[in-house]
Amino acid sequence: MKIRKIIINKKGILLSEGIRIILAVIALVLLIYLAVQLSGLFIKKSAQEQAKGSMKRLIEEIRVIENGKKMEAQLFIESPNDWWIIAWPYKEDKRKPNQCKGNYCVCICPVPGKVDFGSTLLTFENSLDYCNNLGVCEDVNKKIKTIYESASTGDKFGDITKSILDFFGGETKNVPIDINKPLPIKIKLVDNEIHVIK
């Protein structure tokens, strides 16, 4: 009888230890899931914070040009990657992001499709939604355009964009300028318009 009691006790010990191990694994999986979700929030916030810093430098140079203190300015926009600089109103579309209160504004927003799916498809149509949700925008006093001026931009996405627009006879004025690496930007006042040029 003693032998049988000891065997039952050992099985009871093994069963309770097994339940503890299963619960520990479940708790570990939940902690990993929460950590991934929280890091996703910080990465998005970090990209938005980077956009705010880049916008601050960009708008400072635009203000200098608007005020007539300089005719041309240059700067580098380093981040965030897979975002772009877009001028509003965009082409003939009179809508603007909610942050834009004046007639003209410039935004740094995620590239639609590229951020979500890693795609390099041109999807300008959703830019307004992305600018409203995550973008950073500033009003400007003069009409503003973003322009691809150089023959080769040095990065694949920019070259593809310019090639497609050139092939189909599209203009390279007021086309969003993508940020994928430190991006040299030139700002000029041309015919009473601010041109942000890549």
PDB file of C-alpha atoms in Angstrom:
ATOM      1  CA  MET A   1       0.000   0.000   0.000  1.00  0.00           C
ATOM      2  CA  LYS A   2       2.802   2.381   0.782  1.00  0.00           C
ATOM      3  CA  ILE A   3       4.321   1.781  -2.607  1.00  0.00           C
ATOM      4  CA  ARG A   4       1.034   2.594  -4.334  1.00  0.00           C
ATOM      5  CA  LYS A   5       0.636   5.843  -2.328  1.00  0.00           C
ATOM      6  CA  ILE A   6       4.133   6.980  -3.280  1.00  0.00           C
ATOM      7  CA  ILE A   7       3.461   6.320  -6.982  1.00  0.00           C
ATOM      8  CA  ILE A   8       0.202   8.346  -6.816  1.00  0.00           C
ATOM      9  CA  ASN A   9       2.012  11.191  -5.089  1.00  0.00           C
ATOM     10  CA  LYS A  10       4.732  11.193  -7.778  1.00  0.00           C
ATOM     11  CA  LYS A  11       2.076  11.377 -10.520  1.00  0.00           C
ATOM     12  CA  GLY A  12       0.390  14.216  -8.653  1.00  0.00           C
ATOM     13  CA  ILE A  13       3.700  16.053  -8.407  1.00  0.00           C
ATOM     14  CA  LEU A  14       4.417  15.540 -12.124  1.00  0.00           C
ATOM     15  CA  LEU A  15       0.923  16.715 -13.083  1.00  0.00           C
ATOM     16  CA  SER A  16       1.138  19.924 -11.038  1.00  0.00           C
ATOM     17  CA  GLU A  17       4.647  20.636 -12.386  1.00  0.00           C
ATOM     18  CA  GLY A  18       3.398  20.078 -15.952  1.00  0.00           C
ATOM     19  CA  ILE A  19       0.532  22.547 -15.416  1.00  0.00           C
ATOM     20  CA  ARG A  20       2.986  25.114 -14.058  1.00  0.00           C
ATOM     21  CA  ILE A  21       5.242  24.703 -17.088  1.00  0.00           C
ATOM     22  CA  ILE A  22       2.291  25.091 -19.504  1.00  0.00           C
ATOM     23  CA  LEU A  23       1.104  28.220 -17.669  1.00  0.00           C
ATOM     24  CA  ALA A  24       4.621  29.635 -17.712  1.00  0.00           C
ATOM     25  CA  VAL A  25       4.894  29.067 -21.479  1.00  0.00           C
ATOM     26  CA  ILE A  26       1.502  30.731 -22.056  1.00  0.00           C
ATOM     27  CA  ALA A  27       2.541  33.704 -19.912  1.00  0.00           C
ATOM     28  CA  LEU A  28       5.837  33.991 -21.814  1.00  0.00           C
ATOM     29  CA  VAL A  29       4.034  33.962 -25.176  1.00  0.00           C
ATOM     30  CA  LEU A  30       1.669  36.708 -23.942  1.00  0.00           C
ATOM     31  CA  LEU A  31       4.607  38.818 -22.746  1.00  0.00           C
ATOM     32  CA  ILE A  32       6.366  38.454 -26.105  1.00  0.00           C
ATOM     33  CA  TYR A  33       3.157  39.423 -27.926  1.00  0.00           C
ATOM     34  CA  LEU A  34       2.709  42.522 -25.753  1.00  0.00           C
ATOM     35  CA  ALA A  35       6.361  43.509 -26.227  1.00  0.00           C
ATOM     36  CA  VAL A  36       6.011  43.292 -30.017  1.00  0.00           C
ATOM     37  CA  GLN A  37       2.818  45.378 -29.948  1.00  0.00           C
ATOM     38  CA  LEU A  38       4.396  48.034 -27.730  1.00  0.00           C
ATOM     39  CA  SER A  39       7.557  48.220 -29.827  1.00  0.00           C
ATOM     40  CA  GLY A  40       5.345  48.765 -32.896  1.00  0.00           C
ATOM     41  CA  LEU A  41       3.801  51.776 -31.172  1.00  0.00           C
ATOM     42  CA  PHE A  42       7.223  53.195 -30.338  1.00  0.00           C
ATOM     43  CA  ILE A  43       8.517  52.700 -33.887  1.00  0.00           C
ATOM     44  CA  LYS A  44       5.527  54.567 -35.358  1.00  0.00           C
ATOM     45  CA  LYS A  45       5.902  57.319 -32.803  1.00  0.00           C
ATOM     46  CA  SER A  46       9.617  57.441 -33.485  1.00  0.00           C
ATOM     47  CA  ALA A  47       9.012  57.878 -37.234  1.00  0.00           C
ATOM     48  CA  GLN A  48       6.516  60.625 -36.487  1.00  0.00           C
ATOM     49  CA  GLU A  49       9.004  62.321 -34.158  1.00  0.00           C
ATOM     50  CA  GLN A  50      11.648  62.092 -36.887  1.00  0.00           C
ATOM     51  CA  ALA A  51       9.174  63.658 -39.324  1.00  0.00           C
ATOM     52  CA  LYS A  52       8.573  66.518 -36.884  1.00  0.00           C
ATOM     53  CA  GLY A  53      12.315  67.190 -36.651  1.00  0.00           C
ATOM     54  CA  SER A  54      12.728  67.075 -40.428  1.00  0.00           C
ATOM     55  CA  MET A  55       9.693  69.321 -40.909  1.00  0.00           C
ATOM     56  CA  LYS A  56      11.084  71.852 -38.450  1.00  0.00           C
ATOM     57  CA  ARG A  57      14.317  72.164 -40.471  1.00  0.00           C
ATOM     58  CA  LEU A  58      12.438  72.243 -43.787  1.00  0.00           C
ATOM     59  CA  ILE A  59       9.953  74.921 -42.674  1.00  0.00           C
ATOM     60  CA  GLU A  60      12.762  77.093 -41.248  1.00  0.00           C
ATOM     61  CA  GLU A  61      14.403  77.192 -44.684  1.00  0.00           C
ATOM     62  CA  ILE A  62      11.069  77.777 -46.436  1.00  0.00           C
ATOM     63  CA  ARG A  63      10.375  80.763 -44.128  1.00  0.00           C
ATOM     64  CA  VAL A  64      13.770  82.255 -44.992  1.00  0.00           C
ATOM     65  CA  ILE A  65      12.904  82.023 -48.704  1.00  0.00           C
ATOM     66  CA  GLU A  66       9.347  83.343 -48.164  1.00  0.00           C
ATOM     67  CA  ASN A  67      10.664  86.358 -46.263  1.00  0.00           C
ATOM     68  CA  GLY A  68      13.084  87.190 -49.075  1.00  0.00           C
ATOM     69  CA  LYS A  69      16.206  86.799 -46.919  1.00  0.00           C
ATOM     70  CA  LYS A  70      17.591  84.262 -49.428  1.00  0.00           C
ATOM     71  CA  MET A  71      16.725  83.259 -52.972  1.00  0.00           C
ATOM     72  CA  GLU A  72      17.818  79.649 -52.495  1.00  0.00           C
ATOM     73  CA  ALA A  73      18.478  77.311 -49.591  1.00  0.00           C
ATOM     74  CA  GLN A  74      19.783  73.776 -49.260  1.00  0.00           C
ATOM     75  CA  LEU A  75      19.429  71.162 -46.561  1.00  0.00           C
ATOM     76  CA  PHE A  76      19.477  67.420 -45.957  1.00  0.00           C
ATOM     77  CA  ILE A  77      16.421  65.496 -44.806  1.00  0.00           C
ATOM     78  CA  GLU A  78      17.647  62.321 -43.104  1.00  0.00           C
ATOM     79  CA  SER A  79      14.458  60.659 -41.942  1.00  0.00           C
ATOM     80  CA  PRO A  80      12.008  59.003 -41.666  1.00  0.00           C
ATOM     81  CA  ASN A  81      12.591  56.430 -44.389  1.00  0.00           C
ATOM     82  CA  ASP A  82       9.619  55.375 -46.539  1.00  0.00           C
ATOM     83  CA  TRP A  83       7.945  58.754 -45.960  1.00  0.00           C
ATOM     84  CA  TRP A  84       7.733  61.605 -48.449  1.00  0.00           C
ATOM     85  CA  ILE A  85       7.432  65.351 -48.723  1.00  0.00           C
ATOM     86  CA  ILE A  86       4.192  66.382 -50.400  1.00  0.00           C
ATOM     87  CA  ALA A  87       2.812  69.856 -51.190  1.00  0.00           C
ATOM     88  CA  TRP A  88      -0.895  70.667 -50.814  1.00  0.00           C
ATOM     89  CA  PRO A  89      -3.154  71.289 -52.609  1.00  0.00           C
ATOM     90  CA  TYR A  90      -1.875  68.355 -54.642  1.00  0.00           C
ATOM     91  CA  LYS A  91      -2.227  68.844 -58.417  1.00  0.00           C
ATOM     92  CA  GLU A  92      -5.893  69.745 -59.155  1.00  0.00           C
ATOM     93  CA  ASP A  93      -7.175  68.179 -55.930  1.00  0.00           C
ATOM     94  CA  LYS A  94      -8.250  71.071 -53.676  1.00  0.00           C
ATOM     95  CA  ARG A  95      -8.504  68.909 -50.549  1.00  0.00           C
ATOM     96  CA  LYS A  96      -5.824  69.303 -47.896  1.00  0.00           C
ATOM     97  CA  PRO A  97      -4.899  67.489 -44.674  1.00  0.00           C
ATOM     98  CA  ASN A  98      -6.747  68.583 -41.521  1.00  0.00           C
ATOM     99  CA  GLN A  99      -3.550  70.157 -40.131  1.00  0.00           C
ATOM    100  CA  CYS A 100      -3.440  72.603 -43.064  1.00  0.00           C
ATOM    101  CA  LYS A 101      -5.410  75.733 -42.148  1.00  0.00           C
ATOM    102  CA  GLY A 102      -4.178  78.123 -44.862  1.00  0.00           C
ATOM    103  CA  ASN A 103      -4.303  77.961 -48.650  1.00  0.00           C
ATOM    104  CA  TYR A 104      -0.981  76.112 -49.026  1.00  0.00           C
ATOM    105  CA  CYS A 105       0.952  73.681 -46.908  1.00  0.00           C
ATOM    106  CA  VAL A 106       3.717  71.104 -47.028  1.00  0.00           C
ATOM    107  CA  CYS A 107       3.665  67.748 -45.252  1.00  0.00           C
ATOM    108  CA  ILE A 108       5.954  64.853 -44.465  1.00  0.00           C
ATOM    109  CA  CYS A 109       3.780  61.723 -44.539  1.00  0.00           C
ATOM    110  CA  PRO A 110       4.194  57.953 -44.883  1.00  0.00           C
ATOM    111  CA  VAL A 111       4.304  56.695 -48.464  1.00  0.00           C
ATOM    112  CA  PRO A 112       0.976  54.851 -48.914  1.00  0.00           C
ATOM    113  CA  GLY A 113       1.451  51.157 -49.551  1.00  0.00           C
ATOM    114  CA  LYS A 114       5.194  51.244 -48.994  1.00  0.00           C
ATOM    115  CA  VAL A 115       4.922  51.506 -45.210  1.00  0.00           C
ATOM    116  CA  ASP A 116       2.212  48.858 -44.923  1.00  0.00           C
ATOM    117  CA  PHE A 117       3.264  46.298 -47.485  1.00  0.00           C
ATOM    118  CA  GLY A 118       6.826  47.127 -48.501  1.00  0.00           C
ATOM    119  CA  SER A 119       5.497  47.881 -51.973  1.00  0.00           C
ATOM    120  CA  THR A 120       7.076  50.339 -54.356  1.00  0.00           C
ATOM    121  CA  LEU A 121       3.841  50.915 -56.251  1.00  0.00           C
ATOM    122  CA  LEU A 122       2.939  54.547 -56.836  1.00  0.00           C
ATOM    123  CA  THR A 123      -0.129  55.220 -54.728  1.00  0.00           C
ATOM    124  CA  PHE A 124      -0.584  58.979 -54.485  1.00  0.00           C
ATOM    125  CA  GLU A 125      -4.360  58.673 -54.001  1.00  0.00           C
ATOM    126  CA  ASN A 126      -4.178  57.643 -50.336  1.00  0.00           C
ATOM    127  CA  SER A 127      -1.708  60.343 -49.348  1.00  0.00           C
ATOM    128  CA  LEU A 128      -4.410  62.544 -47.841  1.00  0.00           C
ATOM    129  CA  ASP A 129      -5.474  59.775 -45.440  1.00  0.00           C
ATOM    130  CA  TYR A 130      -1.884  59.042 -44.448  1.00  0.00           C
ATOM    131  CA  CYS A 131      -1.160  62.747 -43.922  1.00  0.00           C
ATOM    132  CA  ASN A 132      -4.292  63.072 -41.764  1.00  0.00           C
ATOM    133  CA  ASN A 133      -3.427  60.043 -39.621  1.00  0.00           C
ATOM    134  CA  LEU A 134       0.351  60.172 -39.187  1.00  0.00           C
ATOM    135  CA  GLY A 135       1.727  63.090 -41.180  1.00  0.00           C
ATOM    136  CA  VAL A 136       3.313  66.305 -40.025  1.00  0.00           C
ATOM    137  CA  CYS A 137       2.158  69.431 -41.886  1.00  0.00           C
ATOM    138  CA  GLU A 138       2.926  73.154 -41.834  1.00  0.00           C
ATOM    139  CA  ASP A 139       1.172  76.032 -43.580  1.00  0.00           C
ATOM    140  CA  VAL A 140       3.149  78.221 -45.972  1.00  0.00           C
ATOM    141  CA  ASN A 141       2.252  81.665 -47.326  1.00  0.00           C
ATOM    142  CA  LYS A 142       3.052  81.054 -50.988  1.00  0.00           C
ATOM    143  CA  LYS A 143       2.040  78.333 -53.421  1.00  0.00           C
ATOM    144  CA  ILE A 144       4.410  75.396 -52.998  1.00  0.00           C
ATOM    145  CA  LYS A 145       5.448  72.542 -55.295  1.00  0.00           C
ATOM    146  CA  THR A 146       7.702  69.519 -54.895  1.00  0.00           C
ATOM    147  CA  ILE A 147       9.834  68.838 -57.977  1.00  0.00           C
ATOM    148  CA  TYR A 148      12.120  66.130 -59.344  1.00  0.00           C
ATOM    149  CA  GLU A 149      14.749  68.155 -61.168  1.00  0.00           C
ATOM    150  CA  SER A 150      17.763  65.897 -61.569  1.00  0.00           C
ATOM    151  CA  ALA A 151      18.057  63.268 -64.292  1.00  0.00           C
ATOM    152  CA  SER A 152      18.959  60.567 -61.782  1.00  0.00           C
ATOM    153  CA  THR A 153      18.113  60.732 -58.109  1.00  0.00           C
ATOM    154  CA  GLY A 154      20.497  57.976 -57.013  1.00  0.00           C
ATOM    155  CA  ASP A 155      17.806  55.858 -55.379  1.00  0.00           C
ATOM    156  CA  LYS A 156      15.637  53.232 -57.043  1.00  0.00           C
ATOM    157  CA  PHE A 157      12.224  54.481 -55.934  1.00  0.00           C
ATOM    158  CA  GLY A 158      12.931  58.053 -57.016  1.00  0.00           C
ATOM    159  CA  ASP A 159      14.371  56.927 -60.349  1.00  0.00           C
ATOM    160  CA  ILE A 160      11.370  54.662 -60.988  1.00  0.00           C
ATOM    161  CA  THR A 161       8.974  57.495 -60.152  1.00  0.00           C
ATOM    162  CA  LYS A 162      10.744  59.918 -62.474  1.00  0.00           C
ATOM    163  CA  SER A 163      11.047  57.315 -65.281  1.00  0.00           C
ATOM    164  CA  ILE A 164       7.351  56.424 -65.154  1.00  0.00           C
ATOM    165  CA  LEU A 165       6.303  60.060 -65.155  1.00  0.00           C
ATOM    166  CA  ASP A 166       8.668  60.888 -68.014  1.00  0.00           C
ATOM    167  CA  PHE A 167       7.522  57.844 -70.033  1.00  0.00           C
ATOM    168  CA  PHE A 168       3.845  58.707 -69.744  1.00  0.00           C
ATOM    169  CA  GLY A 169       4.475  62.378 -70.393  1.00  0.00           C
ATOM    170  CA  GLY A 170       3.661  63.286 -66.808  1.00  0.00           C
ATOM    171  CA  GLU A 171       5.176  66.268 -65.199  1.00  0.00           C
ATOM    172  CA  THR A 172       7.755  66.011 -62.475  1.00  0.00           C
ATOM    173  CA  LYS A 173       6.398  69.100 -60.749  1.00  0.00           C
ATOM    174  CA  ASN A 174       4.320  68.724 -57.645  1.00  0.00           C
ATOM    175  CA  VAL A 175       5.246  65.063 -57.321  1.00  0.00           C
ATOM    176  CA  PRO A 176       5.907  63.873 -53.755  1.00  0.00           C
ATOM    177  CA  ILE A 177       9.600  63.556 -52.913  1.00  0.00           C
ATOM    178  CA  ASP A 178      10.415  60.263 -51.207  1.00  0.00           C
ATOM    179  CA  ILE A 179      12.817  59.982 -48.275  1.00  0.00           C
ATOM    180  CA  ASN A 180      14.882  56.774 -48.306  1.00  0.00           C
ATOM    181  CA  LYS A 181      18.292  58.002 -47.224  1.00  0.00           C
ATOM    182  CA  PRO A 182      19.817  61.382 -46.461  1.00  0.00           C
ATOM    183  CA  LEU A 183      18.065  63.466 -49.067  1.00  0.00           C
ATOM    184  CA  PRO A 184      19.591  66.686 -50.414  1.00  0.00           C
ATOM    185  CA  ILE A 185      16.826  69.267 -50.881  1.00  0.00           C
ATOM    186  CA  LYS A 186      17.039  72.611 -52.628  1.00  0.00           C
ATOM    187  CA  ILE A 187      14.425  75.304 -51.941  1.00  0.00           C
ATOM    188  CA  LYS A 188      13.922  78.177 -54.392  1.00  0.00           C
ATOM    189  CA  LEU A 189      11.501  80.995 -55.018  1.00  0.00           C
ATOM    190  CA  VAL A 190      10.438  80.766 -58.690  1.00  0.00           C
ATOM    191  CA  ASP A 191       7.673  82.995 -60.119  1.00  0.00           C
ATOM    192  CA  ASN A 192       6.357  83.689 -56.611  1.00  0.00           C
ATOM    193  CA  GLU A 193       6.137  79.930 -55.855  1.00  0.00           C
ATOM    194  CA  ILE A 194       8.208  77.942 -53.392  1.00  0.00           C
ATOM    195  CA  HIS A 195       9.871  74.992 -55.136  1.00  0.00           C
ATOM    196  CA  VAL A 196      11.174  72.134 -53.007  1.00  0.00           C
ATOM    197  CA  ILE A 197      13.507  70.311 -55.381  1.00  0.00           C
ATOM    198  CA  LYS A 198      15.111  66.863 -55.309  1.00  0.00           C
TER     199      LYS A 198
END
